[in-house]
mmCIF file of N, CA and C in Angstrom:
data_model
loop_
_atom_site.group_PDB
_atom_site.id
_atom_site.type_symbol
_atom_site.label_atom_id
_atom_site.label_comp_id
_atom_site.label_asym_id
_atom_site.label_seq_id
_atom_site.Cartn_x
_atom_site.Cartn_y
_atom_site.Cartn_z
ATOM 1 N N MET A 1 0.842 -1.176 0.000
ATOM 2 C CA MET A 1 0.000 0.000 0.000
ATOM 3 C C MET A 1 0.891 1.244 0.000
ATOM 4 N N ARG A 2 0.574 2.170 -0.860
ATOM 5 C CA ARG A 2 1.378 3.387 -0.975
ATOM 6 C C ARG A 2 1.175 4.285 0.251
ATOM 7 N N PRO A 3 2.227 4.926 0.729
ATOM 8 C CA PRO A 3 2.099 5.837 1.872
ATOM 9 C C PRO A 3 1.075 6.951 1.619
ATOM 10 N N SER A 4 1.006 7.447 0.400
ATOM 11 C CA SER A 4 0.048 8.512 0.096
ATOM 12 C C SER A 4 -1.390 8.009 0.208
ATOM 13 N N LEU A 5 -1.615 6.743 -0.124
ATOM 14 C CA LEU A 5 -2.942 6.144 0.016
ATOM 15 C C LEU A 5 -3.297 6.019 1.491
ATOM 16 N N CYS A 6 -2.333 5.596 2.308
ATOM 17 C CA CYS A 6 -2.556 5.492 3.758
ATOM 18 C C CYS A 6 -2.872 6.859 4.354
ATOM 19 N N CYS A 7 -2.158 7.866 3.889
ATOM 20 C CA CYS A 7 -2.378 9.239 4.366
ATOM 21 C C CYS A 7 -3.784 9.718 4.021
ATOM 22 N N ALA A 8 -4.172 9.530 2.780
ATOM 23 C CA ALA A 8 -5.498 9.962 2.335
ATOM 24 C C ALA A 8 -6.585 9.211 3.104
ATOM 25 N N SER A 9 -6.384 7.923 3.323
ATOM 26 C CA SER A 9 -7.351 7.111 4.063
ATOM 27 C C SER A 9 -7.466 7.580 5.509
ATOM 28 N N ALA A 10 -6.339 7.909 6.120
ATOM 29 C CA ALA A 10 -6.341 8.422 7.494
ATOM 30 C C ALA A 10 -7.080 9.756 7.564
ATOM 31 N N MET A 11 -6.908 10.581 6.544
ATOM 32 C CA MET A 11 -7.611 11.868 6.493
ATOM 33 C C MET A 11 -9.124 11.641 6.403
ATOM 34 N N TYR A 12 -9.545 10.707 5.570
ATOM 35 C CA TYR A 12 -10.967 10.383 5.440
ATOM 36 C C TYR A 12 -11.528 9.950 6.792
ATOM 37 N N LEU A 13 -10.844 9.010 7.441
ATOM 38 C CA LEU A 13 -11.316 8.485 8.717
ATOM 39 C C LEU A 13 -11.316 9.570 9.794
ATOM 40 N N ALA A 14 -10.296 10.404 9.823
ATOM 41 C CA ALA A 14 -10.232 11.497 10.801
ATOM 42 C C ALA A 14 -11.378 12.483 10.591
ATOM 43 N N ARG A 15 -11.669 12.817 9.346
ATOM 44 C CA ARG A 15 -12.769 13.741 9.059
ATOM 45 C C ARG A 15 -14.103 13.125 9.461
ATOM 46 N N LEU A 16 -14.245 11.819 9.275
ATOM 47 C CA LEU A 16 -15.467 11.132 9.677
ATOM 48 C C LEU A 16 -15.601 11.150 11.200
ATOM 49 N N ILE A 17 -14.529 10.852 11.905
ATOM 50 C CA ILE A 17 -14.540 10.851 13.370
ATOM 51 C C ILE A 17 -14.888 12.235 13.913
ATOM 52 N N LEU A 18 -14.339 13.269 13.304
ATOM 53 C CA LEU A 18 -14.564 14.640 13.772
ATOM 54 C C LEU A 18 -15.856 15.255 13.254
ATOM 55 N N GLY A 19 -16.570 14.528 12.403
ATOM 56 C CA GLY A 19 -17.850 15.013 11.903
ATOM 57 C C GLY A 19 -17.731 16.112 10.867
ATOM 58 N N LYS A 20 -16.654 16.120 10.118
ATOM 59 C CA LYS A 20 -16.449 17.137 9.083
ATOM 60 C C LYS A 20 -17.170 16.716 7.808
ATOM 61 N N LEU A 21 -18.143 17.506 7.403
ATOM 62 C CA LEU A 21 -18.879 17.229 6.171
ATOM 63 C C LEU A 21 -18.575 18.291 5.138
ATOM 64 N N PRO A 22 -18.451 17.938 3.900
ATOM 65 C CA PRO A 22 -18.433 16.572 3.412
ATOM 66 C C PRO A 22 -17.144 15.870 3.831
ATOM 67 N N VAL A 23 -17.247 14.566 4.042
ATOM 68 C CA VAL A 23 -16.078 13.811 4.483
ATOM 69 C C VAL A 23 -15.026 13.772 3.377
ATOM 70 N N TRP A 24 -15.462 13.628 2.138
ATOM 71 C CA TRP A 24 -14.524 13.579 1.005
ATOM 72 C C TRP A 24 -15.179 14.268 -0.177
ATOM 73 N N ASN A 25 -14.468 15.206 -0.773
ATOM 74 C CA ASN A 25 -15.026 15.944 -1.906
ATOM 75 C C ASN A 25 -13.959 16.172 -2.974
ATOM 76 N N GLY A 26 -14.303 16.937 -3.981
ATOM 77 C CA GLY A 26 -13.397 17.196 -5.092
ATOM 78 C C GLY A 26 -12.078 17.811 -4.683
ATOM 79 N N ASN A 27 -12.111 18.771 -3.762
ATOM 80 C CA ASN A 27 -10.868 19.389 -3.288
ATOM 81 C C ASN A 27 -9.955 18.368 -2.624
ATOM 82 N N LEU A 28 -10.530 17.533 -1.783
ATOM 83 C CA LEU A 28 -9.732 16.517 -1.094
ATOM 84 C C LEU A 28 -9.203 15.475 -2.073
ATOM 85 N N ILE A 29 -9.989 15.146 -3.072
ATOM 86 C CA ILE A 29 -9.512 14.226 -4.113
ATOM 87 C C ILE A 29 -8.304 14.844 -4.803
ATOM 88 N N HIS A 30 -8.428 16.108 -5.176
ATOM 89 C CA HIS A 30 -7.344 16.803 -5.872
ATOM 90 C C HIS A 30 -6.070 16.860 -5.022
ATOM 91 N N TYR A 31 -6.192 17.327 -3.785
ATOM 92 C CA TYR A 31 -5.009 17.516 -2.943
ATOM 93 C C TYR A 31 -4.444 16.219 -2.366
ATOM 94 N N SER A 32 -5.204 15.138 -2.451
ATOM 95 C CA SER A 32 -4.683 13.846 -1.984
ATOM 96 C C SER A 32 -3.899 13.132 -3.083
ATOM 97 N N GLY A 33 -3.889 13.695 -4.245
ATOM 98 C CA GLY A 33 -3.193 13.047 -5.362
ATOM 99 C C GLY A 33 -4.146 12.268 -6.250
ATOM 100 N N GLY A 34 -5.435 12.553 -6.102
ATOM 101 C CA GLY A 34 -6.430 11.919 -6.966
ATOM 102 C C GLY A 34 -7.128 10.710 -6.379
ATOM 103 N N TYR A 35 -6.944 10.456 -5.082
ATOM 104 C CA TYR A 35 -7.580 9.284 -4.482
ATOM 105 C C TYR A 35 -9.072 9.506 -4.283
ATOM 106 N N ARG A 36 -9.832 8.576 -4.786
ATOM 107 C CA ARG A 36 -11.284 8.564 -4.596
ATOM 108 C C ARG A 36 -11.604 7.575 -3.472
ATOM 109 N N ILE A 37 -12.812 7.660 -2.953
ATOM 110 C CA ILE A 37 -13.212 6.770 -1.861
ATOM 111 C C ILE A 37 -13.036 5.308 -2.273
ATOM 112 N N SER A 38 -13.373 4.998 -3.502
ATOM 113 C CA SER A 38 -13.237 3.610 -3.970
ATOM 114 C C SER A 38 -11.780 3.140 -3.924
ATOM 115 N N ASP A 39 -10.839 4.049 -4.137
ATOM 116 C CA ASP A 39 -9.413 3.705 -4.069
ATOM 117 C C ASP A 39 -8.974 3.433 -2.630
ATOM 118 N N MET A 40 -9.598 4.127 -1.687
ATOM 119 C CA MET A 40 -9.168 4.081 -0.285
ATOM 120 C C MET A 40 -9.920 3.057 0.549
ATOM 121 N N ARG A 41 -10.964 2.495 -0.001
ATOM 122 C CA ARG A 41 -11.880 1.634 0.746
ATOM 123 C C ARG A 41 -11.155 0.560 1.578
ATOM 124 N N GLU A 42 -10.283 -0.192 0.953
ATOM 125 C CA GLU A 42 -9.591 -1.284 1.647
ATOM 126 C C GLU A 42 -8.752 -0.762 2.819
ATOM 127 N N CYS A 43 -8.035 0.322 2.607
ATOM 128 C CA CYS A 43 -7.179 0.886 3.651
ATOM 129 C C CYS A 43 -8.019 1.452 4.803
ATOM 130 N N ILE A 44 -9.111 2.124 4.484
ATOM 131 C CA ILE A 44 -9.997 2.682 5.511
ATOM 132 C C ILE A 44 -10.578 1.555 6.354
ATOM 133 N N GLU A 45 -11.026 0.494 5.701
ATOM 134 C CA GLU A 45 -11.584 -0.648 6.434
ATOM 135 C C GLU A 45 -10.537 -1.290 7.341
ATOM 136 N N LEU A 46 -9.310 -1.373 6.858
ATOM 137 C CA LEU A 46 -8.213 -1.926 7.652
ATOM 138 C C LEU A 46 -7.977 -1.078 8.909
ATOM 139 N N MET A 47 -7.954 0.229 8.752
ATOM 140 C CA MET A 47 -7.767 1.137 9.896
ATOM 141 C C MET A 47 -8.930 1.028 10.870
ATOM 142 N N PHE A 48 -10.143 0.955 10.341
ATOM 143 C CA PHE A 48 -11.332 0.850 11.186
ATOM 144 C C PHE A 48 -11.306 -0.460 11.974
ATOM 145 N N GLN A 49 -10.929 -1.558 11.317
ATOM 146 C CA GLN A 49 -10.843 -2.849 12.002
ATOM 147 C C GLN A 49 -9.805 -2.815 13.122
ATOM 148 N N TYR A 50 -8.709 -2.108 12.893
ATOM 149 C CA TYR A 50 -7.684 -1.964 13.932
ATOM 150 C C TYR A 50 -8.267 -1.244 15.154
ATOM 151 N N LEU A 51 -9.102 -0.240 14.906
ATOM 152 C CA LEU A 51 -9.686 0.524 16.014
ATOM 153 C C LEU A 51 -10.649 -0.304 16.854
ATOM 154 N N ILE A 52 -11.389 -1.215 16.222
ATOM 155 C CA ILE A 52 -12.391 -1.973 16.976
ATOM 156 C C ILE A 52 -11.865 -3.310 17.501
ATOM 157 N N ALA A 53 -10.725 -3.746 17.009
ATOM 158 C CA ALA A 53 -10.140 -5.024 17.451
ATOM 159 C C ALA A 53 -9.602 -4.890 18.880
ATOM 160 N N PRO A 54 -9.446 -6.017 19.569
ATOM 161 C CA PRO A 54 -8.817 -5.957 20.895
ATOM 162 C C PRO A 54 -7.441 -5.288 20.794
ATOM 163 N N ILE A 55 -7.076 -4.570 21.826
ATOM 164 C CA ILE A 55 -5.818 -3.814 21.817
ATOM 165 C C ILE A 55 -4.637 -4.777 21.803
ATOM 166 N N GLU A 56 -3.817 -4.660 20.761
ATOM 167 C CA GLU A 56 -2.630 -5.508 20.632
ATOM 168 C C GLU A 56 -1.388 -4.822 21.178
ATOM 169 N N HIS A 57 -1.305 -3.538 20.992
ATOM 170 C CA HIS A 57 -0.120 -2.774 21.377
ATOM 171 C C HIS A 57 -0.494 -1.861 22.547
ATOM 172 N N ASP A 58 -0.464 -2.444 23.734
ATOM 173 C CA ASP A 58 -0.934 -1.763 24.936
ATOM 174 C C ASP A 58 -0.206 -0.442 25.197
ATOM 175 N N GLU A 59 1.098 -0.431 25.058
ATOM 176 C CA GLU A 59 1.867 0.792 25.339
ATOM 177 C C GLU A 59 1.533 1.900 24.345
ATOM 178 N N PHE A 60 1.364 1.520 23.096
ATOM 179 C CA PHE A 60 0.986 2.481 22.059
ATOM 180 C C PHE A 60 -0.372 3.099 22.401
ATOM 181 N N PHE A 61 -1.322 2.243 22.788
ATOM 182 C CA PHE A 61 -2.655 2.722 23.149
ATOM 183 C C PHE A 61 -2.584 3.638 24.372
ATOM 184 N N LYS A 62 -1.836 3.213 25.396
ATOM 185 C CA LYS A 62 -1.722 4.008 26.626
ATOM 186 C C LYS A 62 -1.081 5.369 26.365
ATOM 187 N N LYS A 63 -0.043 5.384 25.531
ATOM 188 C CA LYS A 63 0.644 6.646 25.244
ATOM 189 C C LYS A 63 -0.334 7.668 24.677
ATOM 190 N N TYR A 64 -1.111 7.274 23.682
ATOM 191 C CA TYR A 64 -2.021 8.215 23.031
ATOM 192 C C TYR A 64 -3.346 8.372 23.770
ATOM 193 N N ALA A 65 -3.485 7.687 24.903
ATOM 194 C CA ALA A 65 -4.642 7.890 25.764
ATOM 195 C C ALA A 65 -4.363 8.997 26.786
ATOM 196 N N MET A 66 -3.121 9.484 26.795
ATOM 197 C CA MET A 66 -2.733 10.536 27.740
ATOM 198 C C MET A 66 -3.328 11.884 27.330
ATOM 199 N N ARG A 67 -3.558 12.709 28.333
ATOM 200 C CA ARG A 67 -4.107 14.043 28.096
ATOM 201 C C ARG A 67 -3.221 14.846 27.135
ATOM 202 N N LYS A 68 -1.916 14.666 27.257
ATOM 203 C CA LYS A 68 -0.940 15.353 26.415
ATOM 204 C C LYS A 68 -1.240 15.151 24.921
ATOM 205 N N PHE A 69 -1.789 13.982 24.578
ATOM 206 C CA PHE A 69 -2.136 13.662 23.190
ATOM 207 C C PHE A 69 -3.644 13.733 22.966
ATOM 208 N N MET A 70 -4.308 14.495 23.831
ATOM 209 C CA MET A 70 -5.750 14.738 23.726
ATOM 210 C C MET A 70 -6.573 13.446 23.741
ATOM 211 N N ARG A 71 -6.022 12.424 24.385
ATOM 212 C CA ARG A 71 -6.698 11.124 24.530
ATOM 213 C C ARG A 71 -7.166 10.568 23.180
ATOM 214 N N ALA A 72 -6.339 10.750 22.175
ATOM 215 C CA ALA A 72 -6.694 10.367 20.804
ATOM 216 C C ALA A 72 -7.043 8.886 20.671
ATOM 217 N N SER A 73 -6.275 8.004 21.296
ATOM 218 C CA SER A 73 -6.551 6.573 21.131
ATOM 219 C C SER A 73 -7.891 6.195 21.754
ATOM 220 N N THR A 74 -8.191 6.750 22.903
ATOM 221 C CA THR A 74 -9.456 6.462 23.571
ATOM 222 C C THR A 74 -10.623 7.026 22.776
ATOM 223 N N LEU A 75 -10.488 8.263 22.350
ATOM 224 C CA LEU A 75 -11.543 8.916 21.584
ATOM 225 C C LEU A 75 -11.844 8.138 20.299
ATOM 226 N N CYS A 76 -10.812 7.767 19.560
ATOM 227 C CA CYS A 76 -11.004 7.058 18.287
ATOM 228 C C CYS A 76 -11.593 5.670 18.502
ATOM 229 N N ARG A 77 -11.102 4.982 19.512
ATOM 230 C CA ARG A 77 -11.611 3.630 19.780
ATOM 231 C C ARG A 77 -13.073 3.669 20.205
ATOM 232 N N ASN A 78 -13.429 4.593 21.094
ATOM 233 C CA ASN A 78 -14.823 4.716 21.527
ATOM 234 C C ASN A 78 -15.730 5.072 20.355
ATOM 235 N N TRP A 79 -15.268 6.008 19.520
ATOM 236 C CA TRP A 79 -16.048 6.389 18.342
ATOM 237 C C TRP A 79 -16.275 5.178 17.443
ATOM 238 N N ALA A 80 -15.221 4.412 17.180
ATOM 239 C CA ALA A 80 -15.317 3.266 16.269
ATOM 240 C C ALA A 80 -16.286 2.214 16.800
ATOM 241 N N LYS A 81 -16.229 1.959 18.089
ATOM 242 C CA LYS A 81 -17.133 0.963 18.671
ATOM 243 C C LYS A 81 -18.586 1.421 18.578
ATOM 244 N N LYS A 82 -18.840 2.707 18.850
ATOM 245 C CA LYS A 82 -20.201 3.236 18.728
ATOM 246 C C LYS A 82 -20.662 3.222 17.273
ATOM 247 N N PHE A 83 -19.773 3.576 16.371
ATOM 248 C CA PHE A 83 -20.114 3.596 14.949
ATOM 249 C C PHE A 83 -20.468 2.191 14.476
ATOM 250 N N GLN A 84 -19.682 1.206 14.878
ATOM 251 C CA GLN A 84 -19.947 -0.177 14.489
ATOM 252 C C GLN A 84 -21.290 -0.642 15.058
ATOM 253 N N ALA A 85 -21.545 -0.328 16.318
ATOM 254 C CA ALA A 85 -22.794 -0.734 16.961
ATOM 255 C C ALA A 85 -24.010 -0.105 16.290
ATOM 256 N N SER A 86 -23.819 1.068 15.708
ATOM 257 C CA SER A 86 -24.940 1.758 15.063
ATOM 258 C C SER A 86 -25.332 1.105 13.740
ATOM 259 N N GLY A 87 -24.438 0.291 13.184
ATOM 260 C CA GLY A 87 -24.733 -0.365 11.918
ATOM 261 C C GLY A 87 -24.617 0.545 10.706
ATOM 262 N N ARG A 88 -24.005 1.701 10.879
ATOM 263 C CA ARG A 88 -23.859 2.639 9.771
ATOM 264 C C ARG A 88 -22.740 2.210 8.834
ATOM 265 N N ASP A 89 -22.752 2.805 7.645
ATOM 266 C CA ASP A 89 -21.787 2.479 6.603
ATOM 267 C C ASP A 89 -20.701 3.544 6.550
ATOM 268 N N LEU A 90 -19.446 3.116 6.614
ATOM 269 C CA LEU A 90 -18.311 4.045 6.523
ATOM 270 C C LEU A 90 -18.285 4.794 5.198
ATOM 271 N N PHE A 91 -18.939 4.242 4.194
ATOM 272 C CA PHE A 91 -18.851 4.797 2.849
ATOM 273 C C PHE A 91 -20.196 5.281 2.323
ATOM 274 N N ASP A 92 -21.103 5.624 3.209
ATOM 275 C CA ASP A 92 -22.409 6.144 2.802
ATOM 276 C C ASP A 92 -22.197 7.319 1.855
ATOM 277 N N GLU A 93 -22.801 7.258 0.686
ATOM 278 C CA GLU A 93 -22.580 8.313 -0.316
ATOM 279 C C GLU A 93 -23.024 9.689 0.170
ATOM 280 N N ARG A 94 -23.920 9.728 1.136
ATOM 281 C CA ARG A 94 -24.365 11.023 1.663
ATOM 282 C C ARG A 94 -23.282 11.725 2.474
ATOM 283 N N LEU A 95 -22.229 10.995 2.858
ATOM 284 C CA LEU A 95 -21.123 11.612 3.592
ATOM 285 C C LEU A 95 -20.311 12.548 2.706
ATOM 286 N N SER A 96 -20.456 12.412 1.402
ATOM 287 C CA SER A 96 -19.732 13.276 0.469
ATOM 288 C C SER A 96 -20.521 14.536 0.143
ATOM 289 N N THR A 97 -21.663 14.684 0.778
ATOM 290 C CA THR A 97 -22.481 15.885 0.590
ATOM 291 C C THR A 97 -22.880 16.387 1.965
ATOM 292 N N HIS A 98 -23.698 17.391 2.000
ATOM 293 C CA HIS A 98 -24.191 17.900 3.286
ATOM 294 C C HIS A 98 -25.581 17.349 3.596
ATOM 295 N N ARG A 99 -25.992 16.283 2.904
ATOM 296 C CA ARG A 99 -27.342 15.765 3.102
ATOM 297 C C ARG A 99 -27.475 14.907 4.353
ATOM 298 N N LEU A 100 -26.377 14.508 4.939
ATOM 299 C CA LEU A 100 -26.435 13.632 6.107
ATOM 300 C C LEU A 100 -26.056 14.416 7.350
ATOM 301 N N THR A 101 -26.921 14.394 8.343
ATOM 302 C CA THR A 101 -26.609 15.024 9.616
ATOM 303 C C THR A 101 -25.957 13.971 10.489
ATOM 304 N N LEU A 102 -24.770 14.242 10.943
ATOM 305 C CA LEU A 102 -24.037 13.229 11.687
ATOM 306 C C LEU A 102 -24.619 12.953 13.066
ATOM 307 N N GLU A 103 -25.338 13.897 13.636
ATOM 308 C CA GLU A 103 -25.948 13.641 14.937
ATOM 309 C C GLU A 103 -27.164 12.740 14.787
ATOM 310 N N ASP A 104 -27.748 12.687 13.606
ATOM 311 C CA ASP A 104 -28.881 11.860 13.243
ATOM 312 C C ASP A 104 -30.042 12.016 14.210
ATOM 313 N N ASP A 105 -30.958 11.032 14.206
ATOM 314 C CA ASP A 105 -32.184 11.194 14.960
ATOM 315 C C ASP A 105 -32.078 10.790 16.426
ATOM 316 N N ASP A 106 -31.084 10.071 16.830
ATOM 317 C CA ASP A 106 -30.948 9.643 18.212
ATOM 318 C C ASP A 106 -30.146 10.692 18.985
ATOM 319 N N GLU A 107 -30.843 11.686 19.543
ATOM 320 C CA GLU A 107 -30.168 12.826 20.160
ATOM 321 C C GLU A 107 -29.412 12.471 21.433
ATOM 322 N N GLU A 108 -29.872 11.461 22.168
ATOM 323 C CA GLU A 108 -29.206 11.159 23.431
ATOM 324 C C GLU A 108 -27.836 10.520 23.224
ATOM 325 N N GLU A 109 -27.612 9.945 22.057
ATOM 326 C CA GLU A 109 -26.312 9.327 21.792
ATOM 327 C C GLU A 109 -25.818 9.766 20.420
ATOM 328 N N GLU A 110 -24.893 10.708 20.410
ATOM 329 C CA GLU A 110 -24.317 11.156 19.150
ATOM 330 C C GLU A 110 -23.279 10.140 18.733
ATOM 331 N N ILE A 111 -23.624 9.319 17.781
ATOM 332 C CA ILE A 111 -22.795 8.183 17.426
ATOM 333 C C ILE A 111 -21.560 8.579 16.643
ATOM 334 N N VAL A 112 -21.678 9.522 15.735
ATOM 335 C CA VAL A 112 -20.574 9.794 14.832
ATOM 336 C C VAL A 112 -19.664 10.896 15.315
ATOM 337 N N VAL A 113 -20.224 11.957 15.841
ATOM 338 C CA VAL A 113 -19.401 13.089 16.233
ATOM 339 C C VAL A 113 -18.683 12.764 17.533
ATOM 340 N N ALA A 114 -17.380 12.776 17.495
ATOM 341 C CA ALA A 114 -16.581 12.454 18.674
ATOM 342 C C ALA A 114 -16.753 13.534 19.731
ATOM 343 N N GLU A 115 -16.784 13.109 20.973
ATOM 344 C CA GLU A 115 -16.946 14.052 22.066
ATOM 345 C C GLU A 115 -15.579 14.411 22.625
ATOM 346 N N ALA A 116 -15.266 15.687 22.613
ATOM 347 C CA ALA A 116 -13.943 16.151 23.044
ATOM 348 C C ALA A 116 -13.725 15.953 24.545
ATOM 349 N N GLU A 117 -14.786 15.864 25.308
ATOM 350 C CA GLU A 117 -14.645 15.749 26.760
ATOM 351 C C GLU A 117 -14.194 14.366 27.201
ATOM 352 N N GLU A 118 -14.322 13.345 26.359
ATOM 353 C CA GLU A 118 -13.975 11.976 26.769
ATOM 354 C C GLU A 118 -12.530 11.853 27.127
#
């Protein structure tokens, strides 16, 4: 897998976690070197599976769970588990437009938008 593909895939996943809409558009395709969602699908799924799988690298997880790193590992893992439980699609075509509200209809549990307080 090309490093630029991994980078573009990480950007897609990060934008999804942070609730940035559209998640992927023409500008991002252009500045990523031309990667479309279909090109990144396998890499994005691989990253997502890593987030929901049991923790293999405990020290790595602990390091990025520190406040100094804004608890990135905890935030991403919690988001991924909630996203998986919701049954939503990582590649929903509405994510490339503003037609999808990430908070959706279940107001008590915002599944997609990561909570900074965690």
